[in-house]
Short mmCIF file of C-alpha atoms and ligand atoms in Angstrom, two decimals:
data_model
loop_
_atom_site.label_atom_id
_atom_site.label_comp_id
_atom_site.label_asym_id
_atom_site.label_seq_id
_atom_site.Cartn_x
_atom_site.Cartn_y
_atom_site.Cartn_z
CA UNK A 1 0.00 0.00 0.00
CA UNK A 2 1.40 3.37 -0.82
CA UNK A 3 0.65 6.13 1.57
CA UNK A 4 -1.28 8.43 0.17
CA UNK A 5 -2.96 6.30 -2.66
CA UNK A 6 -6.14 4.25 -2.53
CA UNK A 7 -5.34 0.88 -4.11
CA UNK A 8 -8.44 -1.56 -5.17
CA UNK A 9 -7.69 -4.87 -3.18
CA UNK A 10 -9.48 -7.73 -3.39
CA UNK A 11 -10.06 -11.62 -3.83
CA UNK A 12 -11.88 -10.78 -7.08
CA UNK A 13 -8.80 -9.50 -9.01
CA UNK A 14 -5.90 -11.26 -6.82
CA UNK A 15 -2.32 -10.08 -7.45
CA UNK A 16 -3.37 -6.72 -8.75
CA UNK A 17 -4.73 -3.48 -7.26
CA UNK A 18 -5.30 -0.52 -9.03
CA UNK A 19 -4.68 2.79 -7.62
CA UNK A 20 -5.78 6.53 -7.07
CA UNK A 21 -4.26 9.22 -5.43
CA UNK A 22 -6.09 10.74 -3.21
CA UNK A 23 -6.20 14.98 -2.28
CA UNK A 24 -8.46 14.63 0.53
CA UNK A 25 -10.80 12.09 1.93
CA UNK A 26 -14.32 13.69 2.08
CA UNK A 27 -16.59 11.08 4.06
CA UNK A 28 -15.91 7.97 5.76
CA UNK A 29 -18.85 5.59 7.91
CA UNK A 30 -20.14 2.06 8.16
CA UNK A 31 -23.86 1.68 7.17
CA UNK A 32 -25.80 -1.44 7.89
CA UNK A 33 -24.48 -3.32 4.96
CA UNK A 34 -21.07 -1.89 3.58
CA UNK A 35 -18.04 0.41 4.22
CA UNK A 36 -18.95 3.59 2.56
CA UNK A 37 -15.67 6.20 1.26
CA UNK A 38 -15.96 8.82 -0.82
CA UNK A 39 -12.51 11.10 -1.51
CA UNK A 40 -11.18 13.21 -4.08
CA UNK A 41 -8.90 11.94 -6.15
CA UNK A 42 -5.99 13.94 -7.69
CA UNK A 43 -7.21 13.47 -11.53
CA UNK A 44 -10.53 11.08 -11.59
CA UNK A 45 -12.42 14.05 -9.37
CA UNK A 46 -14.57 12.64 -6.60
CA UNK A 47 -14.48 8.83 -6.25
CA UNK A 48 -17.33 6.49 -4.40
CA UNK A 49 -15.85 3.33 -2.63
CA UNK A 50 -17.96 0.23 -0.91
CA UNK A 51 -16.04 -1.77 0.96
CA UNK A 52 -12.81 -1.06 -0.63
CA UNK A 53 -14.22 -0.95 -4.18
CA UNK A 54 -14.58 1.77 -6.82
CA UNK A 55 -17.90 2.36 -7.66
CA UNK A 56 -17.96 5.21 -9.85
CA UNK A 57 -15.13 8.37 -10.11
CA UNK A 58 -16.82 11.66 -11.61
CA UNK A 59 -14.64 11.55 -14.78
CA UNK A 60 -15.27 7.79 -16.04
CA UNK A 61 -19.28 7.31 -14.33
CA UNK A 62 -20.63 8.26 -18.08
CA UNK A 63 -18.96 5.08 -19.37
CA UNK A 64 -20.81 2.72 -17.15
CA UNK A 65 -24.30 4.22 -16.92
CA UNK A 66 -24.54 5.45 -20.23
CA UNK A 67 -24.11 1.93 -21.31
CA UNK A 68 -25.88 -0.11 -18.92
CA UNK A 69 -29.07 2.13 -19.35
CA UNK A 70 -28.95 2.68 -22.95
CA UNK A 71 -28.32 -0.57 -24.44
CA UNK A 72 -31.23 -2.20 -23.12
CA UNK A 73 -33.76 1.09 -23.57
CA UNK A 74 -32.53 1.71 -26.78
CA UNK A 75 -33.07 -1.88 -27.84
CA UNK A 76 -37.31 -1.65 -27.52
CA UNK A 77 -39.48 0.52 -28.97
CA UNK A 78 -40.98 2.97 -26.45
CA UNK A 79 -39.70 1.78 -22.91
CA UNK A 80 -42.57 3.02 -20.04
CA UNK A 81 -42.09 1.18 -17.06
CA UNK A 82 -38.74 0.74 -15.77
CA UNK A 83 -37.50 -0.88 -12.61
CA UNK A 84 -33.38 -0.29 -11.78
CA UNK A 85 -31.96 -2.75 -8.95
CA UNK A 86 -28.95 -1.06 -7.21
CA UNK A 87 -27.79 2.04 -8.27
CA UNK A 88 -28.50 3.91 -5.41
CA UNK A 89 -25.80 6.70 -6.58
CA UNK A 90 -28.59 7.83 -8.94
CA UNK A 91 -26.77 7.95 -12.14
CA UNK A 92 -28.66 5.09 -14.13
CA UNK A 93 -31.43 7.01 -13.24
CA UNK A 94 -30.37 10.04 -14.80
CA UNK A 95 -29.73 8.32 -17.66
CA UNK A 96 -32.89 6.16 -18.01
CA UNK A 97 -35.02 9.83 -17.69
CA UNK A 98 -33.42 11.02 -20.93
CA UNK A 99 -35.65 8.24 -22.65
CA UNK A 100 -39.53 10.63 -23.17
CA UNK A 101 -41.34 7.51 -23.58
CA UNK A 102 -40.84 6.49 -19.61
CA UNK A 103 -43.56 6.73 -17.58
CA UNK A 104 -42.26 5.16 -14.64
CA UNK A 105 -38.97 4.65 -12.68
CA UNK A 106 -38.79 2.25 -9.66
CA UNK A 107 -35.26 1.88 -8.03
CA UNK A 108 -34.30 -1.06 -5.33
CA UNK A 109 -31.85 0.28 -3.57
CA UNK A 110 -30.04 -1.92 -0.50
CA UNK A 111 -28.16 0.70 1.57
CA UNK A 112 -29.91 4.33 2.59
CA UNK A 113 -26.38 5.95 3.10
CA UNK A 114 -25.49 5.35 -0.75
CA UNK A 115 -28.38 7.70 -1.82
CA UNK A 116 -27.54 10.21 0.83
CA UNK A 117 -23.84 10.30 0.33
CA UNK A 118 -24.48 10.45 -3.67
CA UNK A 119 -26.79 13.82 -3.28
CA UNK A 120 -24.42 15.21 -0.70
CA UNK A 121 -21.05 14.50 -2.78
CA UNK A 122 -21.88 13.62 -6.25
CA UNK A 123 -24.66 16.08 -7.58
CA UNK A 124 -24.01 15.55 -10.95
CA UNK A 125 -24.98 11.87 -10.76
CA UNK A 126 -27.57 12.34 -8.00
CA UNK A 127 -29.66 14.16 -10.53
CA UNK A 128 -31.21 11.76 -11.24
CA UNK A 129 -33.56 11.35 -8.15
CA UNK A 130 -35.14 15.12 -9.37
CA UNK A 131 -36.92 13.17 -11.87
CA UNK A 132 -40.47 13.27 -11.08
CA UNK A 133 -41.22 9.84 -12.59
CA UNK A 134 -39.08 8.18 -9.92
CA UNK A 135 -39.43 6.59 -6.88
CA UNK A 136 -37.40 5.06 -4.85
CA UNK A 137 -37.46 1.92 -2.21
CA UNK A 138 -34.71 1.46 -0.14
CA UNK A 139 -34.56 -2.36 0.76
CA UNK A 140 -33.12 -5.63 -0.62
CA UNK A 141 -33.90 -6.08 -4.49
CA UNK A 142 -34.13 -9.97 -4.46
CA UNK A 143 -37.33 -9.89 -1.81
CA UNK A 144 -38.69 -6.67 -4.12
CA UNK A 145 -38.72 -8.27 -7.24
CA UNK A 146 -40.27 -11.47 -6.00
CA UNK A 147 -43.07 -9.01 -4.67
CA UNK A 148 -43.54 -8.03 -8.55
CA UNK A 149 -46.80 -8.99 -9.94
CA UNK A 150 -45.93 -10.93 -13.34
CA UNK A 151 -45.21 -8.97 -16.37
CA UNK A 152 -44.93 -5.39 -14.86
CA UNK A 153 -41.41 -4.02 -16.75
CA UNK A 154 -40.41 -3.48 -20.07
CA UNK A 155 -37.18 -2.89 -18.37
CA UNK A 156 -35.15 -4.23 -15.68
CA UNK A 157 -31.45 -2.61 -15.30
CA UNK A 158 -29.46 -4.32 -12.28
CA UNK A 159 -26.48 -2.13 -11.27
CA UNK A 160 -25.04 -4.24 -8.93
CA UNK A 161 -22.02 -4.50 -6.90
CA UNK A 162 -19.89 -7.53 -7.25
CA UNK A 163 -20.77 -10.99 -5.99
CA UNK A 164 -18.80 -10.63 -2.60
CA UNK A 165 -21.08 -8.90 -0.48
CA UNK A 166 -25.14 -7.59 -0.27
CA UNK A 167 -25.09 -8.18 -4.20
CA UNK A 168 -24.03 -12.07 -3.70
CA UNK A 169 -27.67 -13.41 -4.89
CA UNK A 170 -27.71 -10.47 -7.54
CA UNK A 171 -25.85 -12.91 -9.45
CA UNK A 172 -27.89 -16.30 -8.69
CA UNK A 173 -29.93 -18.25 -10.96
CA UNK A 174 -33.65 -17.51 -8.17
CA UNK A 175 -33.02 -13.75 -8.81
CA UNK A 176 -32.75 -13.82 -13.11
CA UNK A 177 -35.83 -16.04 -12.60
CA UNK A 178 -37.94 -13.35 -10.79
CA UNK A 179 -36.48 -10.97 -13.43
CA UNK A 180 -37.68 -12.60 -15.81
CA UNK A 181 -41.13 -13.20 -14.32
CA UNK A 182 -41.36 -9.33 -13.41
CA UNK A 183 -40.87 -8.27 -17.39
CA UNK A 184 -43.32 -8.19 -19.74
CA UNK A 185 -43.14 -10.72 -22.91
CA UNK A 186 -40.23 -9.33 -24.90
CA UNK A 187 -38.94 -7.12 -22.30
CA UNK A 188 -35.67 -6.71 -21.46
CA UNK A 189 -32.60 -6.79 -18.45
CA UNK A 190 -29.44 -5.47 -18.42
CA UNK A 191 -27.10 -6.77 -15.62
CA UNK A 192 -23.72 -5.44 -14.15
CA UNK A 193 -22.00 -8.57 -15.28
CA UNK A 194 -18.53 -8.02 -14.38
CA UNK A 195 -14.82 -8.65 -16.94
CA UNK A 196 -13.78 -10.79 -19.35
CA UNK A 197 -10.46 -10.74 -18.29
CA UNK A 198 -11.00 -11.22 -14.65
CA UNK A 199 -14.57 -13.12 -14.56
CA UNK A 200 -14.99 -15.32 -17.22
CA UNK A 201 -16.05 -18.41 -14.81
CA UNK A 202 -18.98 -16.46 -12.97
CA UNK A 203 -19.60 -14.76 -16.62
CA UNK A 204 -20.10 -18.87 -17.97
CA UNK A 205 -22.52 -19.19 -15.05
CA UNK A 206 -24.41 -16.15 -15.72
CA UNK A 207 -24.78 -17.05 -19.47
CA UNK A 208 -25.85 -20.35 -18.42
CA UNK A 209 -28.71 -19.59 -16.19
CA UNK A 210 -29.61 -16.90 -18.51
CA UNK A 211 -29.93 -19.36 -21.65
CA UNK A 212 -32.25 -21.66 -19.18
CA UNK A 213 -34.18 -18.96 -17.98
CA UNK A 214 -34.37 -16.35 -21.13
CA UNK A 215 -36.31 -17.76 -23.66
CA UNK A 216 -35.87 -14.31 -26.22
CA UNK A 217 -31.99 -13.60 -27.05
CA UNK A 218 -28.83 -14.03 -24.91
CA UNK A 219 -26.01 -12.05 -25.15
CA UNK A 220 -23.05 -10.45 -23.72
CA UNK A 221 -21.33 -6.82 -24.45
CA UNK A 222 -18.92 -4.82 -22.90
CA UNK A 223 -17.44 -1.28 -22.76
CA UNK A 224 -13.97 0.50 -20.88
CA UNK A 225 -14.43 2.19 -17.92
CA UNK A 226 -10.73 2.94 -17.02
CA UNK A 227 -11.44 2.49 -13.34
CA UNK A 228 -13.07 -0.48 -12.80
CA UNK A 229 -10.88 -3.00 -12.26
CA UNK A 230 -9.16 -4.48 -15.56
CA UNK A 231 -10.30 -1.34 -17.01
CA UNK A 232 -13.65 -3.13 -18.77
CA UNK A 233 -16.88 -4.27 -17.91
CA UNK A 234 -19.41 -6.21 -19.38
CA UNK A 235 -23.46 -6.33 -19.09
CA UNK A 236 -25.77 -9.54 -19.58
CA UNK A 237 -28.56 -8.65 -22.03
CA UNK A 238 -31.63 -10.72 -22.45
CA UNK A 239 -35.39 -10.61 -23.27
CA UNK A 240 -38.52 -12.71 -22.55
CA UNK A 241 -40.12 -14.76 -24.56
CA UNK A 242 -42.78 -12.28 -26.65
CA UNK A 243 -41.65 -9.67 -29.58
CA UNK A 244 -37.97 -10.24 -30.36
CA UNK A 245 -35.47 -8.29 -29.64
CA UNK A 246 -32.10 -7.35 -31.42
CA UNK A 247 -29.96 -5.99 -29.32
CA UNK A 248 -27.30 -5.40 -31.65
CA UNK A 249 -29.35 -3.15 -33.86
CA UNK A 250 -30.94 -0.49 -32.00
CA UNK A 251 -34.16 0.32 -32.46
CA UNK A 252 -35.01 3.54 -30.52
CA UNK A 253 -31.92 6.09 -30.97
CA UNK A 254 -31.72 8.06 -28.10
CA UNK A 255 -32.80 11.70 -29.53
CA UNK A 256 -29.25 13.89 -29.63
CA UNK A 257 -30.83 16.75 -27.94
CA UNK A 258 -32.81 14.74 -24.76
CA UNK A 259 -33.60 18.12 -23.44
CA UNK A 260 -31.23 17.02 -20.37
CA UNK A 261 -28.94 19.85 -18.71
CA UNK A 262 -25.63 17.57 -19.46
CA UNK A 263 -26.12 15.95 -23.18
CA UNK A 264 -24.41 12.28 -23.18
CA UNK A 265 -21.09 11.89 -23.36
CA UNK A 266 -20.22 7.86 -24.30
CA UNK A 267 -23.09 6.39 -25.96
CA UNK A 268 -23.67 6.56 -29.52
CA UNK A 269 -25.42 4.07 -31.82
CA UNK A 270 -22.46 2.82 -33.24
CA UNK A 271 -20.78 1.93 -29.93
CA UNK A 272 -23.65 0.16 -29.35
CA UNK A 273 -23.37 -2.38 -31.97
CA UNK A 274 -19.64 -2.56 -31.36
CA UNK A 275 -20.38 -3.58 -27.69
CA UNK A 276 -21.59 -6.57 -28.77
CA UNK A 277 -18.40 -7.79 -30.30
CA UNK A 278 -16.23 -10.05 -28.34
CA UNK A 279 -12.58 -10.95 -28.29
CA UNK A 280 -11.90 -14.44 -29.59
CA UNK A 281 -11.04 -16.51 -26.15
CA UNK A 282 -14.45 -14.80 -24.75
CA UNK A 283 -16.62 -15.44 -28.27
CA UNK A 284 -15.35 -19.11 -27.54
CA UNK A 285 -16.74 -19.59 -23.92
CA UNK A 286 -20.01 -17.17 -24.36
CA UNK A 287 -21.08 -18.42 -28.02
CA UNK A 288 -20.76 -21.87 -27.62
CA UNK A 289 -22.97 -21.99 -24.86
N1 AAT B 1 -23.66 3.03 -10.41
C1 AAT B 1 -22.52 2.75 -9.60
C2 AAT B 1 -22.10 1.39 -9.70
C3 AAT B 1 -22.41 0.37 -8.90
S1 AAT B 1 -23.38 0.65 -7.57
C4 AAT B 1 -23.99 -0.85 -6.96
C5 AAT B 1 -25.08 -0.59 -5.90
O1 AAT B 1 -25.75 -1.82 -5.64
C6 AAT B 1 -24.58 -0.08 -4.54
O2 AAT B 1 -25.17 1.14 -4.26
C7 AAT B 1 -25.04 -1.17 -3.54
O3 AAT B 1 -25.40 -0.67 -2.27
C8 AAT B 1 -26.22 -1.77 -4.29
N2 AAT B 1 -26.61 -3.13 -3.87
C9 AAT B 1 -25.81 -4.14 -3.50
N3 AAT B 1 -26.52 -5.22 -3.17
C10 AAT B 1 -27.83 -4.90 -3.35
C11 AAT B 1 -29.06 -5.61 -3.17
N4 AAT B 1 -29.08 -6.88 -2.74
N5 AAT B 1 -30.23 -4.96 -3.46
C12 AAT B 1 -30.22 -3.67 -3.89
N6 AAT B 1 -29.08 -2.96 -4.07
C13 AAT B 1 -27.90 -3.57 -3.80
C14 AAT B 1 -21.83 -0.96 -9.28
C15 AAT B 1 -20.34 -0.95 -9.32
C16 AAT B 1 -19.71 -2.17 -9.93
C17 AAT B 1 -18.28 -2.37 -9.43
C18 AAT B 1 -17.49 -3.26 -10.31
N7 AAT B 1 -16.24 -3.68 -9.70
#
């Protein structure tokens, strides 16, 4: 550890840490469920940590929540209902109010002191609670989407933190099961589903529950997000049986000018199709299946 640096350490990438350095730290307590940290950093700006993991820096957050919101809304035609699991930092829900069609915004938040520590630190990304089509439960998302009546979502986007931790059954085959009962036929998730390069043995296992339990289309894409660790992430997109949907050609463009204070800043159309190309040694594990 080098004094005056935060370094990323954990079982989940072992023999590597990446690191920030940090000006000042800005908030440090212990909520019910997690370690919570937020500092500035000398050239990522402000920087959210839960239990020793980055989960979003002001200069790299567009990366992840562009992409994690707009790949599945921009894959159906006129998203209304959408339900986010996680994400209590607010900045998926920023991004899913850009879409006009919405209607209706239900986040599942786990941990109280996220939300309050995102609207007291990261304003920019907190934003997304103004929305008036949002409203927010703060509580454990695998007991509120069981409580879904059948069919209610056109959308589900699970911004999750990683398996070790309150997100552990985020990632288990009873929880994409009561996704999948909560969407509509030919609705969609999009899941936090971690890297390639680190992951690819809890990526097979996602795949593989998701190919039992998914009965529209299956696949995997990724994008850079230069502070997450390996410096890439990857999402788990799949719809219910019901009108098909192909997520590698877009369907509803996300209008340039959303009417939104900040306009987007990583998504594009084109980056969306990309997304859905793979490296060879991952095509090989994630196609085949
Ligand atoms: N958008 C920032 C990125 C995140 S945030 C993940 C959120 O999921 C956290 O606020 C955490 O409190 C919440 N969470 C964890 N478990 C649950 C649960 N069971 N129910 C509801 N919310 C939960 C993800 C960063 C990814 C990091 C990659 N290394």
């Amino acid at each position: 550890v080098i004094p005056g640096w935060f370094s990323e350490i954990s079982p989940m990438w072992p023999g590597e840490a990446h690191s920030l350095k940090i000006e000042k730290i800005l908030f440090q307590g212990k909520s019910d469920y997690q370690n919570v940290m937020v500092f500035q950093s000398s050239t990522y700006g402000k920087v959210l940590v839960l239990d020793g993991v980055i989960q979003l820096t002001e200069r790299d957050e567009c990366a992840y929540q562009e992409m994690i919101t707009h790949l599945p809304l921009c894959s159906i035609p006129n998203p209304k209902k959408v339900l986010v699991i996680g994400g209590g930092d607010g900045g998926v829900l920023r991004e899913v109010a850009r879409h006009s069609s919405v209607e209706q915004i239900d986040i599942c938040e786990i941990d109280k002191m996220v939300v309050d520590v995102s609207k007291q630190f990261f304003p920019r990304v907190a934003i997304g609670y103004e929305d008036p089509r949002v409203t927010l439960n703060v509580g454990d998302g695998v007991a509120f989407l069981r409580a879904v009546p059948a069919g209610t979502y056109d959308a589900i986007i699970v911004d999750s933190s990683d398996p070790i931790g309150p997100a552990q059954e985020l990632f288990e085959k009873p929880f994409f099961q009561s996704v999948a009962n909560a969407l509509r036929p030919g609705g969609v998730v999009c899941t936090q589903a971690e890297s390639i390069w680190l992951h690819m043995h809890i990526i097979e296992d996602i795949v593989s529950n998701c190919h039992q339990i998914f009965k529209g289309s299956v696949n995997y894409a990724w994008t850079t997000v230069p502070t997450y660790p390996s410096g890439v992430i990857g999402f788990m997109l799949c719809s219910t049986e019901g009108p098909p949907v192909d997520f590698k050609h877009p369907v509803n463009p996300i209008a340039e000018n959303d009417g939104s204070k900040d306009p987007l800043k990583f998504y594009n159309s084109e980056i969306h199709t990309a997304a859905f190309c793979l490296p060879s040694f991952a095509k090989k594990v994630i196609e085949s299946m």
